[in-house]
Tab-separated table of C-alpha atoms in Angstrom:
chain	number	residue	atom	x	y	z
A	1	MET	CA	6.932	87.445	-186.928
A	2	SER	CA	10.522	84.875	-187.215
A	3	ASN	CA	12.584	84.642	-184.987
A	4	ASP	CA	15.828	85.755	-186.685
A	5	TYR	CA	13.938	89.203	-185.583
A	6	LYS	CA	14.357	90.478	-181.561
A	7	LEU	CA	11.887	93.906	-182.744
A	8	GLN	CA	9.363	94.660	-185.012
A	9	ILE	CA	7.444	98.180	-184.629
A	10	GLU	CA	4.774	98.604	-185.909
A	11	ASN	CA	2.538	102.588	-186.607
A	12	LEU	CA	4.760	103.528	-183.546
A	13	CYS	CA	3.632	107.224	-183.192
A	14	PHE	CA	5.886	109.089	-179.956
A	15	ALA	CA	5.070	112.708	-179.187
A	16	TYR	CA	6.829	114.941	-176.134
A	17	ASP	CA	4.964	118.456	-175.342
A	18	ARG	CA	2.289	117.681	-178.767
A	19	ASP	CA	5.383	117.974	-180.686
A	20	TYR	CA	5.690	114.283	-183.404
A	21	ILE	CA	9.167	113.197	-182.386
A	22	LEU	CA	8.346	110.045	-184.496
A	23	GLU	CA	4.917	108.786	-187.385
A	24	ASP	CA	3.615	105.500	-188.074
A	25	SER	CA	7.267	104.040	-188.529
A	26	ASP	CA	7.738	100.516	-189.115
A	27	PHE	CA	10.691	98.254	-189.261
A	28	ILE	CA	12.023	95.490	-187.852
A	29	ILE	CA	15.687	94.853	-185.708
A	30	PRO	CA	16.894	91.365	-186.526
A	31	SER	CA	18.538	89.363	-183.869
A	32	ARG	CA	22.180	89.187	-183.362
A	33	LYS	CA	22.859	91.878	-185.494
A	34	ILE	CA	24.592	95.456	-185.834
A	35	SER	CA	21.416	97.399	-186.470
A	36	ALA	CA	22.842	100.951	-186.892
A	37	ILE	CA	20.333	103.822	-187.087
A	38	PHE	CA	22.366	107.640	-188.187
A	39	GLY	CA	19.818	110.799	-188.598
A	40	ALA	CA	19.960	114.746	-187.986
A	41	SER	CA	20.534	116.253	-184.568
A	42	GLY	CA	16.198	115.679	-183.195
A	43	THR	CA	15.014	112.852	-185.696
A	44	GLY	CA	14.099	110.603	-182.976
A	45	LYS	CA	17.572	108.431	-183.311
A	46	THR	CA	18.094	108.951	-178.807
A	47	THR	CA	14.172	107.982	-178.254
A	48	LEU	CA	13.949	105.538	-180.044
A	49	LEU	CA	16.792	103.928	-177.726
A	50	THR	CA	14.453	105.682	-174.552
A	51	LEU	CA	11.208	103.553	-176.429
A	52	PHE	CA	13.185	100.258	-176.810
A	53	SER	CA	14.217	100.599	-173.010
A	54	LEU	CA	10.673	101.485	-171.489
A	55	LEU	CA	13.009	104.676	-170.174
A	56	PHE	CA	10.705	107.170	-172.039
A	57	ARG	CA	7.828	105.788	-168.770
A	58	GLU	CA	10.010	108.346	-166.472
A	59	LEU	CA	8.767	111.501	-168.684
A	60	GLU	CA	5.938	113.714	-168.886
A	61	ASN	CA	3.204	115.063	-171.045
A	62	TYR	CA	3.803	112.149	-173.535
A	63	ARG	CA	1.346	110.560	-175.848
A	64	ILE	CA	3.187	107.412	-177.516
A	65	SER	CA	0.788	104.586	-180.231
A	66	GLY	CA	1.320	101.247	-181.618
A	67	LYS	CA	2.975	98.372	-181.020
A	68	ILE	CA	7.212	97.428	-180.138
A	69	TYR	CA	7.239	93.852	-179.789
A	70	PHE	CA	9.619	92.207	-178.602
A	71	ASN	CA	10.956	88.959	-179.523
A	72	ASP	CA	11.737	87.857	-175.924
A	73	SER	CA	13.656	83.812	-176.612
A	74	GLY	CA	10.758	83.108	-178.663
A	75	ASN	CA	8.144	84.984	-176.198
A	76	ILE	CA	7.190	87.762	-178.179
A	77	VAL	CA	5.271	89.915	-176.229
A	78	ASP	CA	4.453	94.438	-177.196
A	79	ILE	CA	6.414	96.576	-175.106
A	80	LEU	CA	4.477	99.141	-174.720
A	81	SER	CA	1.449	97.480	-173.614
A	82	ILE	CA	3.521	97.059	-170.299
A	83	ARG	CA	1.754	99.679	-167.523
A	84	HIS	CA	4.362	98.586	-164.696
A	85	ASP	CA	7.126	96.659	-163.549
A	86	PHE	CA	9.340	97.665	-166.920
A	87	TRP	CA	12.922	96.334	-165.012
A	88	GLU	CA	12.544	93.230	-165.973
A	89	ILE	CA	12.883	94.605	-170.189
A	90	ARG	CA	14.591	97.118	-169.174
A	91	ARG	CA	17.709	94.097	-167.637
A	92	LYS	CA	16.537	92.687	-170.757
A	93	ILE	CA	16.868	95.785	-173.508
A	94	VAL	CA	20.217	97.521	-171.613
A	95	TYR	CA	20.083	101.562	-173.373
A	96	ILE	CA	23.785	102.766	-172.578
A	97	ALA	CA	24.283	105.997	-172.622
A	98	GLN	CA	25.740	108.865	-174.974
A	99	GLU	CA	28.158	110.651	-172.366
A	100	PRO	CA	30.315	107.393	-170.033
A	101	ASN	CA	28.640	106.923	-166.886
A	102	PRO	CA	30.034	105.522	-163.951
A	103	LEU	CA	28.177	105.042	-160.692
A	104	ASP	CA	31.039	107.539	-158.158
A	105	VAL	CA	31.810	104.413	-156.342
A	106	SER	CA	34.950	101.453	-157.095
A	107	ILE	CA	35.186	99.584	-159.968
A	108	PHE	CA	34.019	96.342	-159.265
A	109	ARG	CA	31.710	97.986	-157.030
A	110	ASN	CA	30.010	99.729	-160.781
A	111	ILE	CA	29.837	96.257	-162.016
A	112	ALA	CA	28.226	94.245	-158.948
A	113	PHE	CA	26.250	96.614	-157.144
A	114	PRO	CA	23.192	96.184	-160.410
A	115	MET	CA	23.234	92.618	-160.069
A	116	LYS	CA	23.359	92.768	-156.794
A	117	LEU	CA	20.648	95.405	-156.424
A	118	ASN	CA	18.384	92.158	-159.878
A	119	GLY	CA	18.226	90.221	-157.314
A	120	ILE	CA	22.392	87.704	-157.484
A	121	THR	CA	23.940	87.862	-154.192
A	122	ASN	CA	26.402	85.271	-154.574
A	123	LYS	CA	29.671	86.317	-154.086
A	124	LYS	CA	31.338	84.540	-156.069
A	125	ILE	CA	28.976	84.122	-158.961
A	126	ILE	CA	28.849	88.201	-158.987
A	127	LYS	CA	33.149	88.158	-159.031
A	128	ASN	CA	33.542	85.691	-161.890
A	129	THR	CA	31.108	87.242	-163.385
A	130	VAL	CA	32.539	91.133	-163.163
A	131	ILE	CA	35.827	89.660	-164.313
A	132	GLU	CA	34.174	88.019	-167.236
A	133	SER	CA	32.626	91.016	-167.649
A	134	LEU	CA	36.246	93.976	-168.218
A	135	GLU	CA	37.485	91.091	-169.807
A	136	ARG	CA	34.575	91.051	-172.568
A	137	VAL	CA	35.822	95.144	-173.104
A	138	HIS	CA	38.968	94.306	-172.777
A	139	LEU	CA	39.074	96.275	-170.344
A	140	TYR	CA	40.391	94.070	-166.475
A	141	ASN	CA	44.352	94.141	-167.224
A	142	GLU	CA	44.351	98.007	-167.253
A	143	VAL	CA	42.728	97.634	-164.388
A	144	ASN	CA	43.328	94.159	-162.768
A	145	ASN	CA	45.318	96.087	-159.768
A	146	ARG	CA	43.231	98.501	-158.742
A	147	LEU	CA	39.296	97.526	-159.088
A	148	LYS	CA	38.523	99.377	-155.813
A	149	ASP	CA	39.479	102.685	-157.135
A	150	SER	CA	37.179	104.837	-157.997
A	151	ALA	CA	35.312	104.915	-161.924
A	152	LEU	CA	35.383	108.233	-161.896
A	153	GLU	CA	39.238	107.909	-162.556
A	154	LEU	CA	39.759	106.488	-165.294
A	155	SER	CA	39.909	107.477	-168.981
A	156	GLY	CA	36.018	108.565	-171.472
A	157	GLY	CA	37.298	105.187	-173.029
A	158	GLN	CA	38.205	102.726	-170.394
A	159	MET	CA	34.391	104.646	-168.804
A	160	GLN	CA	32.662	103.871	-171.588
A	161	ARG	CA	33.759	100.245	-172.143
A	162	LEU	CA	33.199	99.888	-168.077
A	163	CYS	CA	29.277	100.835	-169.459
A	164	ILE	CA	29.401	98.824	-171.258
A	165	ALA	CA	31.116	95.433	-169.407
A	166	ARG	CA	28.208	97.082	-167.218
A	167	ALA	CA	25.427	96.210	-169.313
A	168	LEU	CA	26.719	92.801	-169.854
A	169	ALA	CA	26.883	91.775	-166.798
A	170	MET	CA	23.386	92.281	-166.583
A	171	LYS	CA	23.111	89.534	-170.033
A	172	PRO	CA	20.981	91.758	-171.605
A	173	GLU	CA	18.763	90.786	-174.930
A	174	ILE	CA	19.608	93.453	-176.586
A	175	ILE	CA	22.554	96.021	-176.214
A	176	LEU	CA	21.162	99.858	-176.616
A	177	LEU	CA	24.193	102.179	-177.519
A	178	ASP	CA	23.212	105.877	-177.994
A	179	GLU	CA	26.841	107.565	-179.732
A	180	PRO	CA	29.046	105.189	-177.906
A	181	THR	CA	31.842	106.622	-179.245
A	182	SER	CA	30.694	110.484	-179.565
A	183	SER	CA	33.091	111.971	-176.082
A	184	LEU	CA	36.257	110.393	-176.834
A	185	ASP	CA	39.476	110.226	-178.825
A	186	SER	CA	40.062	108.622	-181.946
A	187	GLU	CA	41.840	105.897	-181.150
A	188	ASN	CA	39.440	104.990	-178.581
A	189	LYS	CA	36.715	106.033	-181.397
A	190	GLU	CA	38.048	102.717	-182.280
A	191	LYS	CA	38.819	100.379	-179.132
A	192	ILE	CA	35.125	101.338	-178.664
A	193	GLU	CA	34.364	100.705	-182.585
A	194	ASP	CA	36.019	97.170	-182.314
A	195	LEU	CA	34.535	96.373	-179.208
A	196	ILE	CA	30.916	96.535	-181.166
A	197	ILE	CA	31.607	94.557	-183.621
A	198	GLU	CA	32.667	91.924	-181.476
A	199	LEU	CA	30.106	92.057	-179.154
A	200	GLY	CA	28.126	92.046	-182.349
A	201	GLN	CA	28.514	88.334	-182.713
A	202	SER	CA	26.219	87.126	-179.818
A	203	ASN	CA	24.379	89.494	-178.780
A	204	THR	CA	21.831	91.819	-180.958
A	205	ILE	CA	22.950	95.310	-180.875
A	206	ILE	CA	21.302	98.693	-181.263
A	207	VAL	CA	23.884	101.736	-181.652
A	208	VAL	CA	22.992	104.587	-182.671
A	209	SER	CA	25.772	107.498	-184.480
A	210	HIS	CA	25.820	110.074	-186.833
A	211	ASP	CA	29.207	109.448	-187.960
A	212	ARG	CA	28.977	107.760	-191.248
A	213	GLU	CA	32.088	106.058	-191.841
A	214	GLN	CA	31.698	103.987	-188.315
A	215	ILE	CA	27.976	102.756	-188.907
A	216	LYS	CA	29.452	101.482	-192.734
A	217	ARG	CA	32.099	99.795	-190.626
A	218	VAL	CA	30.754	98.554	-187.669
A	219	SER	CA	26.850	97.673	-189.014
A	220	ASP	CA	24.763	94.524	-190.529
A	221	VAL	CA	21.960	97.409	-191.190
A	222	VAL	CA	21.599	100.514	-191.348
A	223	PHE	CA	18.703	102.718	-191.107
A	224	GLU	CA	17.763	105.997	-191.409
A	225	CYS	CA	15.688	109.027	-189.259
A	226	LYS	CA	13.878	111.041	-190.785
A	227	GLY	CA	10.848	113.510	-191.343
A	228	ARG	CA	9.373	111.901	-188.305
A	229	LYS	CA	9.447	107.997	-189.898
A	230	VAL	CA	12.393	105.198	-189.280
A	231	LEU	CA	13.125	103.781	-193.392
A	232	LYS	CA	15.191	101.474	-193.748
A	233	ILE	CA	18.196	101.747	-195.934
A	234	ASP	CA	20.156	98.676	-198.290
B	1	MET	CA	26.986	151.511	-168.208
B	2	LYS	CA	30.605	151.110	-166.351
B	3	VAL	CA	28.622	153.969	-163.363
B	4	ILE	CA	26.055	151.158	-163.140
B	5	LYS	CA	28.852	147.795	-163.631
B	6	LEU	CA	30.885	149.651	-160.392
B	7	LEU	CA	27.512	151.037	-158.168
B	8	LEU	CA	26.182	147.378	-158.811
B	9	GLY	CA	29.583	146.026	-157.795
B	10	GLY	CA	29.988	148.828	-154.601
B	11	TYR	CA	26.394	147.900	-153.705
B	12	ILE	CA	26.942	143.893	-153.575
B	13	TRP	CA	30.671	144.227	-151.787
B	14	PHE	CA	28.548	146.858	-148.976
B	15	CYS	CA	25.370	144.086	-148.621
B	16	ALA	CA	28.408	141.572	-148.033
B	17	LEU	CA	30.362	143.752	-146.291
B	18	SER	CA	27.604	144.679	-143.517
B	19	ILE	CA	26.386	142.156	-143.329
B	20	THR	CA	29.325	140.205	-142.015
B	21	VAL	CA	30.425	143.296	-139.735
B	22	MET	CA	26.723	143.185	-137.780
B	23	ILE	CA	27.418	139.817	-137.086
B	24	VAL	CA	30.754	139.764	-135.807
B	25	ALA	CA	29.644	142.561	-133.803
B	26	PHE	CA	27.036	141.474	-132.474
B	27	LEU	CA	29.224	137.611	-131.652
B	28	PHE	CA	30.946	140.495	-130.195
B	29	PHE	CA	28.969	141.773	-128.305
B	30	LEU	CA	27.944	138.763	-126.857
B	31	ILE	CA	30.889	136.887	-126.294
B	32	LYS	CA	32.433	140.402	-124.424
B	33	ASN	CA	29.422	140.537	-121.832
B	34	SER	CA	29.648	136.709	-121.802
B	35	ILE	CA	33.161	136.948	-120.103
B	36	TYR	CA	32.249	139.893	-117.289
B	37	PRO	CA	30.118	136.559	-115.581
B	38	LEU	CA	32.613	134.387	-116.260
B	39	LEU	CA	35.165	135.949	-114.503
B	40	ASN	CA	32.924	136.081	-111.349
B	41	ILE	CA	30.450	133.905	-111.553
B	42	PRO	CA	31.637	131.033	-110.225
B	43	ILE	CA	31.641	128.206	-113.096
B	44	SER	CA	29.264	125.523	-110.526
B	45	ASN	CA	27.231	128.446	-110.036
B	46	ILE	CA	26.600	129.256	-113.614
B	47	LEU	CA	26.348	125.016	-114.103
B	48	SER	CA	23.778	123.430	-111.903
B	49	GLU	CA	21.884	126.691	-113.626
B	50	LEU	CA	21.924	125.637	-117.675
B	51	PHE	CA	22.953	122.472	-117.757
B	52	PRO	CA	19.138	121.498	-117.723
B	53	ALA	CA	18.693	123.993	-120.387
B	54	ILE	CA	21.168	122.800	-121.971
B	55	ILE	CA	20.256	119.012	-121.999
B	56	GLY	CA	16.415	119.954	-123.091
B	57	SER	CA	17.581	121.657	-125.519
B	58	ILE	CA	19.737	119.278	-127.139
B	59	ALA	CA	16.964	116.793	-126.032
B	60	VAL	CA	14.216	118.398	-127.825
B	61	THR	CA	15.793	119.809	-130.604
B	62	LEU	CA	17.227	115.991	-131.581
B	63	SER	CA	13.783	114.246	-130.998
B	64	SER	CA	12.467	116.484	-133.074
B	65	VAL	CA	15.250	115.699	-136.481
B	66	ALA	CA	14.672	112.400	-135.645
B	67	ILE	CA	11.042	112.244	-136.237
B	68	ALA	CA	10.372	114.872	-138.716
B	69	SER	CA	13.556	113.412	-141.229
B	70	PRO	CA	12.332	110.314	-141.956
B	71	VAL	CA	9.381	111.672	-143.080
B	72	GLY	CA	10.407	114.864	-144.434
B	73	ILE	CA	12.433	112.667	-146.030
B	74	MET	CA	9.676	110.097	-147.285
B	75	THR	CA	6.960	112.984	-148.704
B	76	GLY	CA	9.780	114.621	-150.293
B	77	ILE	CA	10.998	111.596	-152.301
B	78	PHE	CA	6.911	111.405	-152.562
B	79	ILE	CA	6.364	114.193	-153.998
B	80	ASN	CA	10.181	114.384	-155.623
B	81	GLU	CA	9.012	110.356	-157.748
B	82	TYR	CA	5.555	109.576	-157.250
B	83	THR	CA	3.634	112.661	-158.394
B	84	ASN	CA	3.557	114.217	-161.165
B	85	GLY	CA	2.898	118.150	-163.454
B	86	ARG	CA	-0.160	119.335	-161.197
B	87	THR	CA	-0.183	116.988	-157.968
B	88	ARG	CA	3.436	117.852	-157.715
B	89	ASN	CA	3.308	121.583	-157.777
B	90	ARG	CA	-0.251	121.650	-155.423
B	91	LEU	CA	2.010	119.697	-152.567
B	92	VAL	CA	5.072	121.144	-152.895
B	93	PHE	CA	3.394	124.547	-152.877
B	94	ILE	CA	1.408	123.009	-149.405
B	95	PHE	CA	4.311	122.445	-147.671
B	96	LYS	CA	5.955	126.312	-148.535
B	97	VAL	CA	3.016	126.654	-146.827
B	98	MET	CA	3.662	124.931	-144.019
B	99	GLY	CA	6.368	126.537	-144.272
B	100	GLY	CA	4.940	130.048	-144.138
B	101	ILE	CA	3.007	129.255	-140.631
B	102	PRO	CA	4.348	130.804	-137.875
B	103	SER	CA	5.462	128.366	-134.973
B	104	ILE	CA	3.379	130.062	-131.886
B	105	VAL	CA	0.008	128.409	-134.519
B	106	ILE	CA	2.249	125.328	-133.979
B	107	GLY	CA	2.656	125.301	-130.199
B	108	ILE	CA	-1.993	125.688	-130.253
B	109	PHE	CA	-1.998	123.039	-132.541
B	110	GLY	CA	0.693	120.714	-130.224
B	111	PHE	CA	-1.053	122.213	-127.542
B	112	ILE	CA	-4.400	121.208	-129.126
B	113	ILE	CA	-3.129	118.322	-128.838
B	114	ILE	CA	-2.706	117.594	-125.762
B	115	LEU	CA	-6.648	118.550	-125.165
B	116	VAL	CA	-7.875	115.907	-127.797
B	117	VAL	CA	-5.484	113.503	-126.421
B	118	ASN	CA	-6.804	114.467	-122.611
B	119	ARG	CA	-10.556	114.283	-123.638
B	120	ALA	CA	-10.751	112.316	-126.423
B	121	ILE	CA	-8.789	109.503	-125.449
B	122	GLY	CA	-8.946	109.939	-121.828
B	123	TYR	CA	-5.140	110.174	-121.243
B	124	ASN	CA	-3.697	112.368	-118.754
B	125	LEU	CA	-1.132	113.744	-120.907
B	126	ARG	CA	1.040	117.097	-119.591
B	127	PRO	CA	3.264	119.278	-121.691
B	128	CYS	CA	5.894	117.343	-121.702
B	129	LEU	CA	8.844	116.542	-124.118
B	130	PHE	CA	7.216	114.381	-126.675
B	131	VAL	CA	4.902	117.225	-127.654
B	132	SER	CA	7.559	120.096	-127.680
B	133	SER	CA	9.320	117.580	-130.053
B	134	LEU	CA	6.458	115.821	-131.974
B	135	SER	CA	5.493	120.457	-132.612
B	136	LEU	CA	8.515	121.136	-133.362
B	137	ALA	CA	9.571	118.030	-135.581
B	138	LEU	CA	5.672	119.707	-137.615
B	139	LEU	CA	7.484	123.091	-137.464
B	140	ILE	CA	10.529	121.708	-139.318
B	141	LEU	CA	8.941	118.842	-141.426
B	142	PRO	CA	7.907	121.119	-144.978
B	143	TYR	CA	12.080	122.450	-144.971
B	144	ILE	CA	12.955	118.918	-144.435
B	145	VAL	CA	10.468	118.825	-147.305
B	146	HIS	CA	11.676	120.809	-149.817
B	147	SER	CA	15.793	120.169	-148.827
B	148	THR	CA	15.182	117.108	-150.035
B	149	VAL	CA	12.240	118.009	-153.082
B	150	ILE	CA	15.336	120.275	-153.790
B	151	ALA	CA	17.802	117.732	-153.835
B	152	PHE	CA	16.106	114.790	-155.898
B	153	ARG	CA	15.197	117.854	-158.345
B	154	SER	CA	18.348	118.904	-159.177
B	155	ILE	CA	19.393	114.833	-159.957
B	156	SER	CA	19.299	114.827	-163.537
B	157	LEU	CA	17.391	112.783	-166.099
B	158	LYS	CA	20.537	111.681	-167.168
B	159	GLU	CA	21.899	110.002	-163.630
B	160	LYS	CA	18.359	109.643	-162.992
B	161	VAL	CA	18.170	106.636	-165.316
B	162	ILE	CA	21.930	105.348	-164.678
B	163	GLY	CA	19.479	102.470	-162.433
B	164	LEU	CA	16.486	102.408	-164.681
B	165	SER	CA	18.322	101.174	-167.281
B	166	LEU	CA	20.132	98.487	-166.843
B	167	GLY	CA	16.378	97.257	-165.345
B	168	VAL	CA	17.926	98.339	-161.799
B	169	LYS	CA	13.702	98.747	-159.998
B	170	LYS	CA	12.196	102.061	-159.408
B	171	HIS	CA	12.391	101.927	-154.877
B	172	GLN	CA	15.948	100.596	-155.384
B	173	ASN	CA	17.048	103.086	-158.579
B	174	ILE	CA	15.965	105.934	-155.529
B	175	PHE	CA	17.818	104.485	-152.177
B	176	TYR	CA	20.574	103.350	-153.272
B	177	ILE	CA	21.191	105.678	-157.011
B	178	LEU	CA	19.494	108.799	-155.918
B	179	PHE	CA	19.418	109.177	-152.099
B	180	PRO	CA	22.829	108.904	-151.612
B	181	LYS	CA	23.914	111.114	-154.170
B	182	SER	CA	21.837	113.260	-152.728
B	183	LEU	CA	22.821	112.855	-149.394
B	184	PRO	CA	25.005	116.899	-149.517
B	185	ALA	CA	22.296	118.605	-150.193
B	186	LEU	CA	20.118	116.265	-147.761
B	187	PHE	CA	21.990	117.165	-145.030
B	188	SER	CA	22.036	120.949	-145.653
B	189	GLY	CA	17.915	121.039	-144.862
B	190	ILE	CA	18.624	119.205	-141.681
B	191	ILE	CA	20.927	121.118	-140.907
B	192	LEU	CA	19.132	124.080	-141.366
B	193	ALA	CA	16.369	122.100	-140.157
B	194	VAL	CA	18.760	121.503	-136.712
B	195	GLY	CA	19.220	125.610	-136.256
B	196	ARG	CA	15.786	125.618	-135.922
B	197	ALA	CA	14.520	123.728	-134.336
B	198	ALA	CA	17.316	124.822	-131.500
B	199	VAL	CA	16.225	128.314	-131.031
B	200	ASP	CA	11.684	127.415	-131.736
B	201	THR	CA	10.538	129.804	-128.504
B	202	ALA	CA	7.027	129.914	-129.310
B	203	VAL	CA	6.394	125.744	-129.943
B	204	ILE	CA	8.006	125.360	-126.824
B	205	MET	CA	6.501	127.199	-124.666
B	206	LEU	CA	3.441	126.141	-125.622
B	207	THR	CA	4.211	122.353	-125.711
B	208	GLY	CA	6.171	121.188	-122.990
B	209	VAL	CA	9.434	123.759	-121.363
B	210	ALA	CA	9.479	125.349	-117.606
B	211	ALA	CA	11.422	126.858	-115.553
B	212	MET	CA	13.109	125.251	-112.910
B	213	ALA	CA	11.940	121.762	-114.476
B	214	GLY	CA	15.244	120.216	-113.609
B	215	MET	CA	17.116	117.894	-116.563
B	216	PRO	CA	14.769	116.248	-118.756
B	217	SER	CA	14.510	113.067	-116.788
B	218	SER	CA	11.247	111.404	-118.654
B	219	LEU	CA	9.847	112.039	-122.130
B	220	LEU	CA	6.593	113.053	-120.773
B	221	LYS	CA	7.699	115.761	-118.482
B	222	PRO	CA	8.341	119.167	-119.105
B	223	TYR	CA	12.226	120.767	-118.927
B	224	GLU	CA	13.459	123.350	-119.119
B	225	ALA	CA	15.634	125.003	-123.114
B	226	LEU	CA	18.543	127.213	-123.921
B	227	PRO	CA	15.915	129.741	-125.738
B	228	PHE	CA	13.429	130.038	-123.165
B	229	TYR	CA	15.803	130.193	-120.569
B	230	ILE	CA	16.962	133.765	-121.993
B	231	TYR	CA	13.450	134.438	-122.878
B	232	LEU	CA	12.170	133.852	-119.494
B	233	ARG	CA	15.750	136.136	-117.450
B	234	SER	CA	15.514	138.246	-120.313
B	235	SER	CA	12.435	140.055	-119.493
B	236	GLU	CA	13.171	139.068	-115.861
B	237	TYR	CA	15.815	140.460	-114.191
B	238	ARG	CA	16.652	141.891	-111.132
B	239	ASN	CA	20.610	142.469	-111.257
B	240	ILE	CA	23.390	142.302	-113.781
B	241	ASN	CA	24.545	139.077	-112.639
B	242	GLU	CA	21.068	137.397	-114.131
B	243	LEU	CA	20.505	139.233	-117.129
B	244	SER	CA	24.259	138.374	-117.835
B	245	MET	CA	23.631	134.582	-117.239
B	246	VAL	CA	21.190	135.507	-120.714
B	247	TYR	CA	24.542	135.748	-122.793
B	248	ILE	CA	26.267	133.188	-121.556
B	249	ALA	CA	22.688	131.730	-122.913
B	250	ALA	CA	23.245	132.965	-126.060
B	251	VAL	CA	26.762	131.866	-126.645
B	252	ILE	CA	25.623	128.684	-126.043
B	253	ILE	CA	22.890	127.281	-127.932
B	254	ILE	CA	25.249	129.205	-130.317
B	255	ILE	CA	28.068	127.121	-129.970
B	256	ILE	CA	25.557	124.073	-129.597
B	257	CYS	CA	23.857	124.519	-133.025
B	258	ILE	CA	27.679	125.402	-134.364
B	259	GLY	CA	28.305	121.721	-132.673
B	260	LEU	CA	25.403	119.957	-134.805
B	261	LEU	CA	26.285	121.412	-138.172
B	262	TYR	CA	30.245	119.244	-137.256
B	263	VAL	CA	27.986	116.574	-135.998
B	264	SER	CA	26.018	116.295	-139.126
B	265	ASN	CA	28.622	116.676	-141.465
B	266	TYR	CA	31.405	114.634	-139.476
B	267	ILE	CA	28.071	111.669	-140.667
B	268	HIS	CA	26.987	112.875	-144.559
B	269	LYS	CA	31.660	112.604	-144.799
B	270	ARG	CA	31.517	109.322	-143.279
B	271	ILE	CA	27.844	107.941	-144.618
B	272	LEU	CA	29.218	109.056	-148.365
B	273	ILE	CA	32.558	106.591	-146.968
B	274	ARG	CA	30.963	103.881	-147.146
B	275	ILE	CA	27.988	104.664	-149.736
B	276	LYS	CA	31.323	104.414	-152.140
B	277	ARG	CA	33.618	101.756	-150.822
């Protein structure tokens, strides 16, 4: 596998509660590009993201086969062969849910807390990373005087950017965005799209969306989930 | 259809009102009957008679909750987060069955512990506060396990994966993210357990409570408790004054339960404030 690719998927099959969602899917996610996945509801778009982030391991009654090779800075790992310590992969392939889901703590703590749990204890590093992450999502100027306020007081768009900032603070290799603008108004939607384009210049991003206009605007590579397969659209 | 709706509404109102009226009437009866001795018997006499039982009740309740809570919460977390499918259902069923065991049986179990310790280990263990606490802990354990399972089950998968999706380890996710979220439901379970432990008589009768034992001076000594005092006095009273003391004891036990509920709520709020900072 060339180093230009971040994920290589081979013969991927996934069934949940005996219903096959994906069958024999083969495709490649390029490095440092924005890959978009679209398709009708129930075709397995979100499932794909949970497979990449290994969050499907939290489910019961599933069956999976195939390979997902993750190019971890030249070190290639089949993440489906990992049976324990999923957190190592999840730290590198970070999933951001469709609905903004900040923790019920302060804005600062929302970003600092996962860092602390991941072993970063130096207060100065944490503070700098929090500020840097908030600046990267253009949220710092909006919240810099209320970092100790509850994150639940933010607007929907701000919450979504906070969730992206929280993910960026982990310095991930891949960012998985699950319909990031579905719950936002047009103004916030545009802000998030601009942010995705900006982040895509230096990160590998996989974004799931059903909005064709959005996909056209933000993505470099497009995949379609159709009939249990994932097809690359040229 | 309209008639059924009306009847159903009426029935709901009847149930709610009749229960409220019953509780209010019961409390009124208790308070009315406890006022008489308060006016006629010197307070110092009442206190000297009831104080050891009050302290004994608080001691046995708090120590049993202190023993059962960590074990129950950890068991509940294990059942919900570390088992799956059939194993989980079986364990939940076992604890539901345990919750239905009559308290006298738990009392016998505590008594057997005393016998086993005496015969097998050779240590001269007698019925005492410690064995009562241990037995009461066993009695309330299923309530705490059940409330923990329910509390963790009520957290949606979306919420459960917030931490996991950021690379947080499973145990960290449980104790730093899910546990604080489940605290309100957990505290409800613990409060219920406090109420159950505070009023149970059968368990403590066989394991450590004694009449005229005085203030509880050690975990390994017998003690007095309000439920046992109520049981003993109400079955053996010789005059109206002794019966009146039973009503006072009943009012005090209700006050203790309400007090413990407030303390639990206060601790709960303090913990939530600390977590949110």
